[in-house]
Short mmCIF file of C-alpha atoms in Angstrom, two decimals:
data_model
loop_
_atom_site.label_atom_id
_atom_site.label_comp_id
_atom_site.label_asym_id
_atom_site.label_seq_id
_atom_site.Cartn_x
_atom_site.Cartn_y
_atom_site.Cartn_z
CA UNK A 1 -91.52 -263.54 20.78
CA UNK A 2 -95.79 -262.93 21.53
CA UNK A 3 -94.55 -262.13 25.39
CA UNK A 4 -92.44 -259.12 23.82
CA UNK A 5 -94.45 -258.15 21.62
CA UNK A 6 -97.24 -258.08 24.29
CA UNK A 7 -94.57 -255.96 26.20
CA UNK A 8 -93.64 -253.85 23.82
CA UNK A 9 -97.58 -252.85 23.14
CA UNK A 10 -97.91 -252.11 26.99
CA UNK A 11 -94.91 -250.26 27.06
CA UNK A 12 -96.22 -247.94 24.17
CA UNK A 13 -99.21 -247.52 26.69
CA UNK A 14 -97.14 -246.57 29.36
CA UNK A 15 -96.33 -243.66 31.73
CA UNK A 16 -92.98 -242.37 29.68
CA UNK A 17 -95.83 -239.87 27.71
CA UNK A 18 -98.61 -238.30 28.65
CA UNK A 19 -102.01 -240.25 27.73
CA UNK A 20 -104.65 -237.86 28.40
CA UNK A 21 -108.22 -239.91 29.82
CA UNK A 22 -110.32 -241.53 26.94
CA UNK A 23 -113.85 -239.99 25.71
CA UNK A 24 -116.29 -241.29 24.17
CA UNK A 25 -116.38 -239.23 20.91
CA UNK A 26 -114.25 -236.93 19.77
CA UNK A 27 -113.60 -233.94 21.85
CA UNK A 28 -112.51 -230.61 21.27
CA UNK A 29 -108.06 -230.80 21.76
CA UNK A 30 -106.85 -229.80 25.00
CA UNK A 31 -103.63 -228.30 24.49
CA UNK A 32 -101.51 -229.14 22.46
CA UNK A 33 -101.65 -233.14 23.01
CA UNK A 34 -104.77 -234.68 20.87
CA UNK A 35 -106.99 -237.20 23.29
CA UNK A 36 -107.32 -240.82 22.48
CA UNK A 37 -111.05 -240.86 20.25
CA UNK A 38 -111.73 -240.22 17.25
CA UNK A 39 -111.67 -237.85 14.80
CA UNK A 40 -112.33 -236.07 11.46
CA UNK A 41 -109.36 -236.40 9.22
CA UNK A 42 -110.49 -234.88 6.04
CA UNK A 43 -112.57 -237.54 4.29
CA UNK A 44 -116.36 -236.14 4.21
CA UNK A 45 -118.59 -238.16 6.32
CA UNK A 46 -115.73 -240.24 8.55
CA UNK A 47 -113.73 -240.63 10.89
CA UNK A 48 -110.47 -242.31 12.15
CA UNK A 49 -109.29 -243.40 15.43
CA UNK A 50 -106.18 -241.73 17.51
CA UNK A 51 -104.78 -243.32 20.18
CA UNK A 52 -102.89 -239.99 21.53
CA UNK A 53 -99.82 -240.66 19.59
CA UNK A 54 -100.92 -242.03 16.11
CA UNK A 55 -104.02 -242.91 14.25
CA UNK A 56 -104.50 -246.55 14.37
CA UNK A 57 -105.83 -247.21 11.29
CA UNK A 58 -109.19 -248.12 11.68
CA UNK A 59 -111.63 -245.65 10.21
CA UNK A 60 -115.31 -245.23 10.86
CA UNK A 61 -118.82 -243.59 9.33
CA UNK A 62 -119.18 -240.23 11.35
CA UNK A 63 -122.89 -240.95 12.07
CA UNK A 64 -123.16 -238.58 14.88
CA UNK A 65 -121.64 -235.25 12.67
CA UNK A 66 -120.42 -233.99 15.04
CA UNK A 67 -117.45 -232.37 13.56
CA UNK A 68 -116.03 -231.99 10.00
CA UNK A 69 -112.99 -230.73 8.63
CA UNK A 70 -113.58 -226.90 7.34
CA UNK A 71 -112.97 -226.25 3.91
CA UNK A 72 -109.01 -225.09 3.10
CA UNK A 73 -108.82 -221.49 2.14
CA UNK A 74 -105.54 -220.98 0.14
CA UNK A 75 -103.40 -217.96 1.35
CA UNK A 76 -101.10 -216.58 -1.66
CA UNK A 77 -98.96 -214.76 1.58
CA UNK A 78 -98.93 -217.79 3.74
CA UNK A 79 -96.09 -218.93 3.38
CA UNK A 80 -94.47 -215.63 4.87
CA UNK A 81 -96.00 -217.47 8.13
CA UNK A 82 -93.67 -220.15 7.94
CA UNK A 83 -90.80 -219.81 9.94
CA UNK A 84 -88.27 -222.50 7.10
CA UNK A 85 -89.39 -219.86 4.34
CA UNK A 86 -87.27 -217.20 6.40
CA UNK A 87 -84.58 -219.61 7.27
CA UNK A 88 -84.43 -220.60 3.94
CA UNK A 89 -84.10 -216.78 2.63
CA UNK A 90 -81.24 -216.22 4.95
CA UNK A 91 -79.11 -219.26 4.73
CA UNK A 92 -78.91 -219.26 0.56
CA UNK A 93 -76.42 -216.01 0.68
CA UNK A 94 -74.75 -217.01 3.35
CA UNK A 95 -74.05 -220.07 1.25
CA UNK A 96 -73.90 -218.82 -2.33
CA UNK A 97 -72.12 -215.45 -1.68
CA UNK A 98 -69.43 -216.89 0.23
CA UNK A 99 -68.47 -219.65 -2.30
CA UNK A 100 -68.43 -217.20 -5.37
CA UNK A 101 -65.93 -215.43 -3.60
CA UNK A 102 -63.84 -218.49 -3.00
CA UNK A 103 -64.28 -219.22 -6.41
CA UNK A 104 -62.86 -216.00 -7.50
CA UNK A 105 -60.08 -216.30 -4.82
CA UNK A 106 -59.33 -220.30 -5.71
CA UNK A 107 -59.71 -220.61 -1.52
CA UNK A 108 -62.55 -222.97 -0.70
CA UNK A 109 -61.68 -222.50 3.09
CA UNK A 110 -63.68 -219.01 2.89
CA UNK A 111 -66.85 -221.06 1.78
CA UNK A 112 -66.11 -223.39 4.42
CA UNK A 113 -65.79 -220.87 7.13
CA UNK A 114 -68.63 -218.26 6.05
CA UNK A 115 -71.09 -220.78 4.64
CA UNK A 116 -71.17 -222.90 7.79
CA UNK A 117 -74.09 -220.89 9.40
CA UNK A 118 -75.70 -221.05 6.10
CA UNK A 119 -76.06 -224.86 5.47
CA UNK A 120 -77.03 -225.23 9.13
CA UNK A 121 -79.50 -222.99 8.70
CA UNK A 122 -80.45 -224.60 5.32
CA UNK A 123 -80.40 -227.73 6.84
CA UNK A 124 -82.57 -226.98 9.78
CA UNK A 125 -84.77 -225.82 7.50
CA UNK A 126 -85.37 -228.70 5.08
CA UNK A 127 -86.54 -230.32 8.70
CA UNK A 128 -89.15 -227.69 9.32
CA UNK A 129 -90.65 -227.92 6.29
CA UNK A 130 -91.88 -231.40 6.81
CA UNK A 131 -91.99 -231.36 10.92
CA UNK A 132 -94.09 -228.30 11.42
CA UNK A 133 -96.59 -229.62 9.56
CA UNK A 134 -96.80 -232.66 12.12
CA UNK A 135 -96.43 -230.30 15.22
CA UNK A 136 -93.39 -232.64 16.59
CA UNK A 137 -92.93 -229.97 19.07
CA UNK A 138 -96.16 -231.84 21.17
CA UNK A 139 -93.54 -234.83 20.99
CA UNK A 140 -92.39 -235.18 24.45
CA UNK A 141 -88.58 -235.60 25.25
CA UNK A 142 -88.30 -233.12 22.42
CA UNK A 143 -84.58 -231.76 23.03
CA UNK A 144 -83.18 -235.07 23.28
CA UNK A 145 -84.41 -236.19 20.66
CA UNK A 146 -82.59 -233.57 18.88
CA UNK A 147 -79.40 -234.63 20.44
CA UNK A 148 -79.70 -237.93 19.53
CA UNK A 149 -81.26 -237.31 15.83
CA UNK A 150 -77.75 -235.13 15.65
CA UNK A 151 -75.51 -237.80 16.93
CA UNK A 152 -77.10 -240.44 14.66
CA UNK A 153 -76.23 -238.26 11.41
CA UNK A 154 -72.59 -237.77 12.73
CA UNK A 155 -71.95 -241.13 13.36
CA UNK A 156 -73.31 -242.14 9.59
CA UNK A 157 -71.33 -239.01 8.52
CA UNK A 158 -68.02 -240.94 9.64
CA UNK A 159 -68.73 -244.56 8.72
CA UNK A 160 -70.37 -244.34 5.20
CA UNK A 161 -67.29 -242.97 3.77
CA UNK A 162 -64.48 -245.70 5.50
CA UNK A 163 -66.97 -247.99 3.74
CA UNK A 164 -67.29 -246.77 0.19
CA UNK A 165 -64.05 -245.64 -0.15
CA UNK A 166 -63.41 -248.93 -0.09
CA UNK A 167 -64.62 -249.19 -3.95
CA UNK A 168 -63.98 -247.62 -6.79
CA UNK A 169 -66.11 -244.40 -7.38
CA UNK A 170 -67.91 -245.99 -10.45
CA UNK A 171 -69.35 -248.97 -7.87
CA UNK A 172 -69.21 -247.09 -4.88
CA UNK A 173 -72.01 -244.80 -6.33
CA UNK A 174 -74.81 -247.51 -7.07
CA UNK A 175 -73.98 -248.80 -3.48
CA UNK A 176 -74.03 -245.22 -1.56
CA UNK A 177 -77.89 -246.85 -1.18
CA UNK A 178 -77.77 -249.28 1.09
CA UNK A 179 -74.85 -248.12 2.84
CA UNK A 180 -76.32 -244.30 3.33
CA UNK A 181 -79.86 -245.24 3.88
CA UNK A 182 -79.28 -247.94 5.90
CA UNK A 183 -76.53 -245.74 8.25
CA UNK A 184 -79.07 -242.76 8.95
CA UNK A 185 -81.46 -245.27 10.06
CA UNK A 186 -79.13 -247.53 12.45
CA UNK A 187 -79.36 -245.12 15.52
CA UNK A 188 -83.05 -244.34 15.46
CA UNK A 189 -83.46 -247.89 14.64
CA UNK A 190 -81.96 -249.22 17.36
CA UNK A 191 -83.67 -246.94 19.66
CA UNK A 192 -87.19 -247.92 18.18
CA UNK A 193 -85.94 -251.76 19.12
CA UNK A 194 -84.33 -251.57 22.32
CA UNK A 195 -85.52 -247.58 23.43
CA UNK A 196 -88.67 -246.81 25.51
CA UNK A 197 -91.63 -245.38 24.39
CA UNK A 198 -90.48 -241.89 23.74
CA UNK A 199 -88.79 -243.60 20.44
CA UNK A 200 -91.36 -245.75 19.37
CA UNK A 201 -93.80 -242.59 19.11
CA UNK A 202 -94.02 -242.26 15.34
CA UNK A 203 -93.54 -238.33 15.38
CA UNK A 204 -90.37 -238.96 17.64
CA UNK A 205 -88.82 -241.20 15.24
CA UNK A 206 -89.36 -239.12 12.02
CA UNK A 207 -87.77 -236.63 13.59
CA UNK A 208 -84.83 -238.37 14.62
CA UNK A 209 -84.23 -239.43 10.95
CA UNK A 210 -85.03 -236.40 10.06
CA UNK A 211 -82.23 -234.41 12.03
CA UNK A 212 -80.13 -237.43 10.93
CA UNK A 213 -80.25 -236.71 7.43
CA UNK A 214 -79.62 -233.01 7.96
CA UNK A 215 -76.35 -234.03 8.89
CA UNK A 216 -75.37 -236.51 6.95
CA UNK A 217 -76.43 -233.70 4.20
CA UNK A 218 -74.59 -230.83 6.11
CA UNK A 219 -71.41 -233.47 6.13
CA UNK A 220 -71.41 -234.12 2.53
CA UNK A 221 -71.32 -230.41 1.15
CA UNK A 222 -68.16 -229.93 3.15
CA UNK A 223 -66.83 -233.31 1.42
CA UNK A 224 -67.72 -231.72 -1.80
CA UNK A 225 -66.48 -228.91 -1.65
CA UNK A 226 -63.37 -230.05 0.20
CA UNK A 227 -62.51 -231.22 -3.39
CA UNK A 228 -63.34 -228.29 -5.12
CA UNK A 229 -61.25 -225.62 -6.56
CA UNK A 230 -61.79 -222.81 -8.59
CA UNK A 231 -65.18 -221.70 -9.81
CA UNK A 232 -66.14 -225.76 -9.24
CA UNK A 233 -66.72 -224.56 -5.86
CA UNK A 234 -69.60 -222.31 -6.45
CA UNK A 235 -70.92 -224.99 -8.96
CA UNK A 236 -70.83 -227.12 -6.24
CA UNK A 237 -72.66 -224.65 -3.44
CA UNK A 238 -75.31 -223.52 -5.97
CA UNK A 239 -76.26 -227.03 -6.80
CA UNK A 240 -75.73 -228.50 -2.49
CA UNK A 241 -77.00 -225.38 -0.63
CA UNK A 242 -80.28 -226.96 -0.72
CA UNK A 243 -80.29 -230.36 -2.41
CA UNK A 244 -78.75 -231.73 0.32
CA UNK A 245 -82.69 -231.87 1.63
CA UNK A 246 -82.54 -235.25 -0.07
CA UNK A 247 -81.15 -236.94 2.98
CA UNK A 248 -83.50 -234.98 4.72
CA UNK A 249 -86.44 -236.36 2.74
CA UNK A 250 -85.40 -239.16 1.16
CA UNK A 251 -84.86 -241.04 4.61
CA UNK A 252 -87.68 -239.45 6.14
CA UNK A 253 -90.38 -241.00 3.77
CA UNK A 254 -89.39 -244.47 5.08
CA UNK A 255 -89.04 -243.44 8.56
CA UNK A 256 -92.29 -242.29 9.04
CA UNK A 257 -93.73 -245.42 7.27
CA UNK A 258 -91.42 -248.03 9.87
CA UNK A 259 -92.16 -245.77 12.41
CA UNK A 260 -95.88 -245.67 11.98
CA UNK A 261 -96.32 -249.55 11.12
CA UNK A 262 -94.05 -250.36 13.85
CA UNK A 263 -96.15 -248.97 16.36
CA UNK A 264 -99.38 -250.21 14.78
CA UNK A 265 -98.21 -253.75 15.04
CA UNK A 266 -96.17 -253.85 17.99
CA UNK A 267 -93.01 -254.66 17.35
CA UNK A 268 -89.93 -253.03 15.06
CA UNK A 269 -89.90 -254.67 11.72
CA UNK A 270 -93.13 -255.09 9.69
CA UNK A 271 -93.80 -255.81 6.19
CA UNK A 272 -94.46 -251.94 5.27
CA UNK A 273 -91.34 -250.94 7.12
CA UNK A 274 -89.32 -253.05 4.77
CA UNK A 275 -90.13 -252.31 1.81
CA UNK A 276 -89.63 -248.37 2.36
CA UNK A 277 -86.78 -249.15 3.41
CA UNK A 278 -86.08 -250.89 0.28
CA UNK A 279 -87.94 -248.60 -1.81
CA UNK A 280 -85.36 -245.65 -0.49
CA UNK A 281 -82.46 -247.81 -1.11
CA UNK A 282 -82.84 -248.25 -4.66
CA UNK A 283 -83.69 -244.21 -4.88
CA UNK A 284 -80.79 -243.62 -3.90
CA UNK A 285 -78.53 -245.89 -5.71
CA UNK A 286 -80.03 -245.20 -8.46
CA UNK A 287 -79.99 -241.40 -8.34
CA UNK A 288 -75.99 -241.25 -7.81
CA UNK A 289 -75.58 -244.52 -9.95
CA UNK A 290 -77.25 -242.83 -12.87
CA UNK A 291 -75.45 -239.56 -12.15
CA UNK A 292 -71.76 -241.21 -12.09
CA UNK A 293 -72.93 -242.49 -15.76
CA UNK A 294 -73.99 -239.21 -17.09
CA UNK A 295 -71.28 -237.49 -15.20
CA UNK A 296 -68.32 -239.11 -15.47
CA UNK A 297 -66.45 -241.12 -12.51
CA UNK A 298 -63.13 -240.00 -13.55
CA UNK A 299 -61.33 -237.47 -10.66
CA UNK A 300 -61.27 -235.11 -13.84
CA UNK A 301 -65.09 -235.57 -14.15
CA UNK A 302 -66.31 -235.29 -10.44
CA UNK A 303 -63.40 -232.65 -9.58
CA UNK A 304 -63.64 -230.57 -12.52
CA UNK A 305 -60.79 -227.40 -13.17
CA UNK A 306 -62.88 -224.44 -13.98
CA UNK A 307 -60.93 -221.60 -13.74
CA UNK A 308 -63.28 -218.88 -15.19
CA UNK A 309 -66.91 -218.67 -14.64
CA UNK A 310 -68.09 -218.80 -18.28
CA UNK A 311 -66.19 -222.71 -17.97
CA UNK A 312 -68.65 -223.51 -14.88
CA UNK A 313 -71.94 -222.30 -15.85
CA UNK A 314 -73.36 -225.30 -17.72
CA UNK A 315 -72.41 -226.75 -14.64
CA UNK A 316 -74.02 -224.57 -12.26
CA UNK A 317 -76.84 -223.94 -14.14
CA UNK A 318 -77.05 -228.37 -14.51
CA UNK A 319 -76.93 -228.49 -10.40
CA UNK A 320 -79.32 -226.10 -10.03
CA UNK A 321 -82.47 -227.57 -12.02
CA UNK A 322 -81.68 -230.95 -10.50
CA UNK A 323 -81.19 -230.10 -7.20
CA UNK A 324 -84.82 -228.40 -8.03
CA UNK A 325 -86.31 -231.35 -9.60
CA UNK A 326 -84.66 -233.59 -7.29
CA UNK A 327 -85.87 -231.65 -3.80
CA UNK A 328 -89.62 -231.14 -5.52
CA UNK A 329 -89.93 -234.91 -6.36
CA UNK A 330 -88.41 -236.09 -2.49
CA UNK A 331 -90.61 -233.10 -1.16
CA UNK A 332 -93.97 -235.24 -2.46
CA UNK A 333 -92.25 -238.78 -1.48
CA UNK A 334 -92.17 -237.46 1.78
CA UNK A 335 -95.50 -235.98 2.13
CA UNK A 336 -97.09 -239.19 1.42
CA UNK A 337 -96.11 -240.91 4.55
CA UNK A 338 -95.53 -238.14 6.68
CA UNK A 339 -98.97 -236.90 6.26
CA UNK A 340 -100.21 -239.82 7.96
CA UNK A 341 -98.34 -238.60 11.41
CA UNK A 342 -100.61 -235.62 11.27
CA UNK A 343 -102.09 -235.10 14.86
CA UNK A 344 -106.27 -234.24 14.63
CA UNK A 345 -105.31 -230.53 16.08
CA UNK A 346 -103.36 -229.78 13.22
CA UNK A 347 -105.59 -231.30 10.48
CA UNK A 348 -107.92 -228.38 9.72
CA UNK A 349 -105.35 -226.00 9.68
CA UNK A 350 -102.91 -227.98 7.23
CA UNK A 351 -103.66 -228.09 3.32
CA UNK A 352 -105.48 -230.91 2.14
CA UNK A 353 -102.78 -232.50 0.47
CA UNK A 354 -101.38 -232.23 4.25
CA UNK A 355 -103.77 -234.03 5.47
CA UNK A 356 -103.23 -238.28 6.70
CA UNK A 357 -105.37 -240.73 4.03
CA UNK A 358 -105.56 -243.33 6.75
CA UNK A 359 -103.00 -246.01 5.16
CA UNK A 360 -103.13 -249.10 6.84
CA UNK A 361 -99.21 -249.82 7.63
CA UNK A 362 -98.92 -252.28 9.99
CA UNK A 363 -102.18 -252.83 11.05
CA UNK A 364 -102.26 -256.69 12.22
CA UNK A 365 -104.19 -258.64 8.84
CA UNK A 366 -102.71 -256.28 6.89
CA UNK A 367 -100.69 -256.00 3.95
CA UNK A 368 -98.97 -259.16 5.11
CA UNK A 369 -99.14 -257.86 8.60
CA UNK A 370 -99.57 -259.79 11.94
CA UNK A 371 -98.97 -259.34 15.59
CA UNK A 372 -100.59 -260.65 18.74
CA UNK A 373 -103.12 -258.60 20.09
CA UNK A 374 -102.67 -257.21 23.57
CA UNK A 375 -105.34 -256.92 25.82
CA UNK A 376 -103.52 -254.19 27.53
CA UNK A 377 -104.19 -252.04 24.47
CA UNK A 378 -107.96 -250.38 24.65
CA UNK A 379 -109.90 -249.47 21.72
CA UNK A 380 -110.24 -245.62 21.00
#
């Protein structure tokens, strides 16, 4: 177990991505790949160590001063810079318009057919808003990673229902946790365990789980609304269109927490990466277990006959603010760990709330972590 955990710590080191030489202090970024050294992260006065994929945790007084974060200017217009705000503004009609219409037609196949560029574009979205503030398009092997982030959400997209339509909707619900959470993970898991070092990068493997939950997210509104009929179908757009970002972000808040303690210690599970993991389970099961028992488990209940619009909008109007409270709440879940993937070239131009506190996930002594130390691993 030390020899592959020695292994798997060389590995990290190895030629599969670019390492750029190692200076003494921090230097100014080349490109777009950060340096191993060390760097201002936000905190006045210090400064954290970056070993060219990941900060490793160890954080120093920056007696030299030679750099420091500039203050964050607020841009009321900025977000017409961000390239999900546009995606986002496109792929709602394309979703909502298209499902009203069905509604009024009873024919859910022309919110199938019309809104499938809109929840892809929803979807990719929901991904952006997290990944470009992590600049994952530095990651190398970018495209396949993609691929395979896509593949892992299709093949959770097929499983997790042959396994909880095995139960009754009233206990299938409080287990959609472990069986959802645990199914975007498997691919991207596996790669982090038995994969090279382009899936043990932390920003690699966020994104992975990331793409897998869009997916998985994408899959379920056409479950949903393959259910639907009448004016239940644009009940069920106006409340999915863009709450399906909780697979996005739900799954992502523990991925970048495994990912990021796995590489810190050297090996796949860790203490931190567990109880994320957990942590997202019981989010989840308790989110659609506490739903069912407000709802209704009933087919009457979850495939309400509304055949007039007056008759759905208590329920459209219900979807909407928790799909809103729901996405806000995952949206700062997420942000927590993901901010700690932050590469130094893109902390002084993120927000400060965008900006990595330094946790110490996985670091060997702590929080109940411990690896064996390879020599073939330098300082920064």
């Amino acid at each position: 177990m030390v020899e592959s955990e020695k292994n798997l710590q060389a590995q990290r080191n190895g030629a599969d991505m670019p390492t750029p030489s190692a200076p003494a202090t921090n230097p100014p970024t080349q490109g777009n790949v950060s340096p191993r050294g060390t760097y201002p992260y936000g905190v006045t006065g210090k400064v954290a160590e970056w070993d060219s994929h990941a900060w490793t945790g160890e954080v120093h007084d920056d007696t030299d001063r030679q750099s420091v974060v500039g203050p964050w200017h607020r841009h009321p217009l900025g977000v017409l810079k961000r390239l999900w705000f546009w995606l986002f503004l496109a792929g709602l009609p394309l979703t909502i318009i298209p499902a009203y219409v069905s509604a009024t037609e009873n024919n859910v196949h022309l919110a199938g057919l019309f809104g499938f560029a809109g929840y892809t574009i929803l979807m990719a979205a929901g991904v952006l808003i997290i990944s470009g503030q992590l600049r994952t398009r530095q990651v190398a092997h970018l495209w396949q990673l993609v691929v395979l982030g896509l593949c892992s959400g299709l093949a959770a997209s097929l499983v997790a229902p042959a396994i909880e339509g095995r139960e009754s909707a009233s206990i299938g619900l409080w287990l959609a946790g472990p069986i959802e959470e645990t199914l975007k993970l498997l691919v991207p898991f596996g790669l982090l365990v038995f994969g090279g070092v382009r899936f043990r990068d932390p920003r690699a493997g966020l994104l992975m789980v990331m793409i897998s939950g869009a997916v998985f997210g994408w899959t379920e509104v056409y479950g949903y609304l393959g259910e639907a009929k009448g004016y239940e179908i644009f009940a069920v757009a106006v409340g999915r269109s863009f709450g399906e970002w909780f697979h996005i972000w739900l799954t992502g808040f523990a991925a970048a927490v495994i990912w990021l303690a796995a590489w810190r210690a050297g090996r796949a599970w860790t203490y931190a990466g567990g109880v994320a993991w957990v942590i997202i389970m019981a989010v989840h099961s308790l989110n659609d277990g506490i739903s069912g028992l407000l709802g209704g488990t009933s087919k009457a209940d979850l495939n309400p006959d509304y055949t007039t619009l007056a008759q759905a909008w208590p329920s459209v109007w219900q979807n909407l603010l928790t799909s809103v409270v729901t996405v806000v709440v995952l949206y700062y879940l997420c942000r927590y760990s993901a901010r700690e993937l932050v590469p130094p070239d893109a902390v002084d131009g993120n927000a400060p709330g965008w900006r990595p506190r330094i946790k110490t996930w996985g670091v060997p002594g702590r929080a109940g972590e411990q690896s064996a130390k390879s020599p073939s691993t330098p300082p920064a």
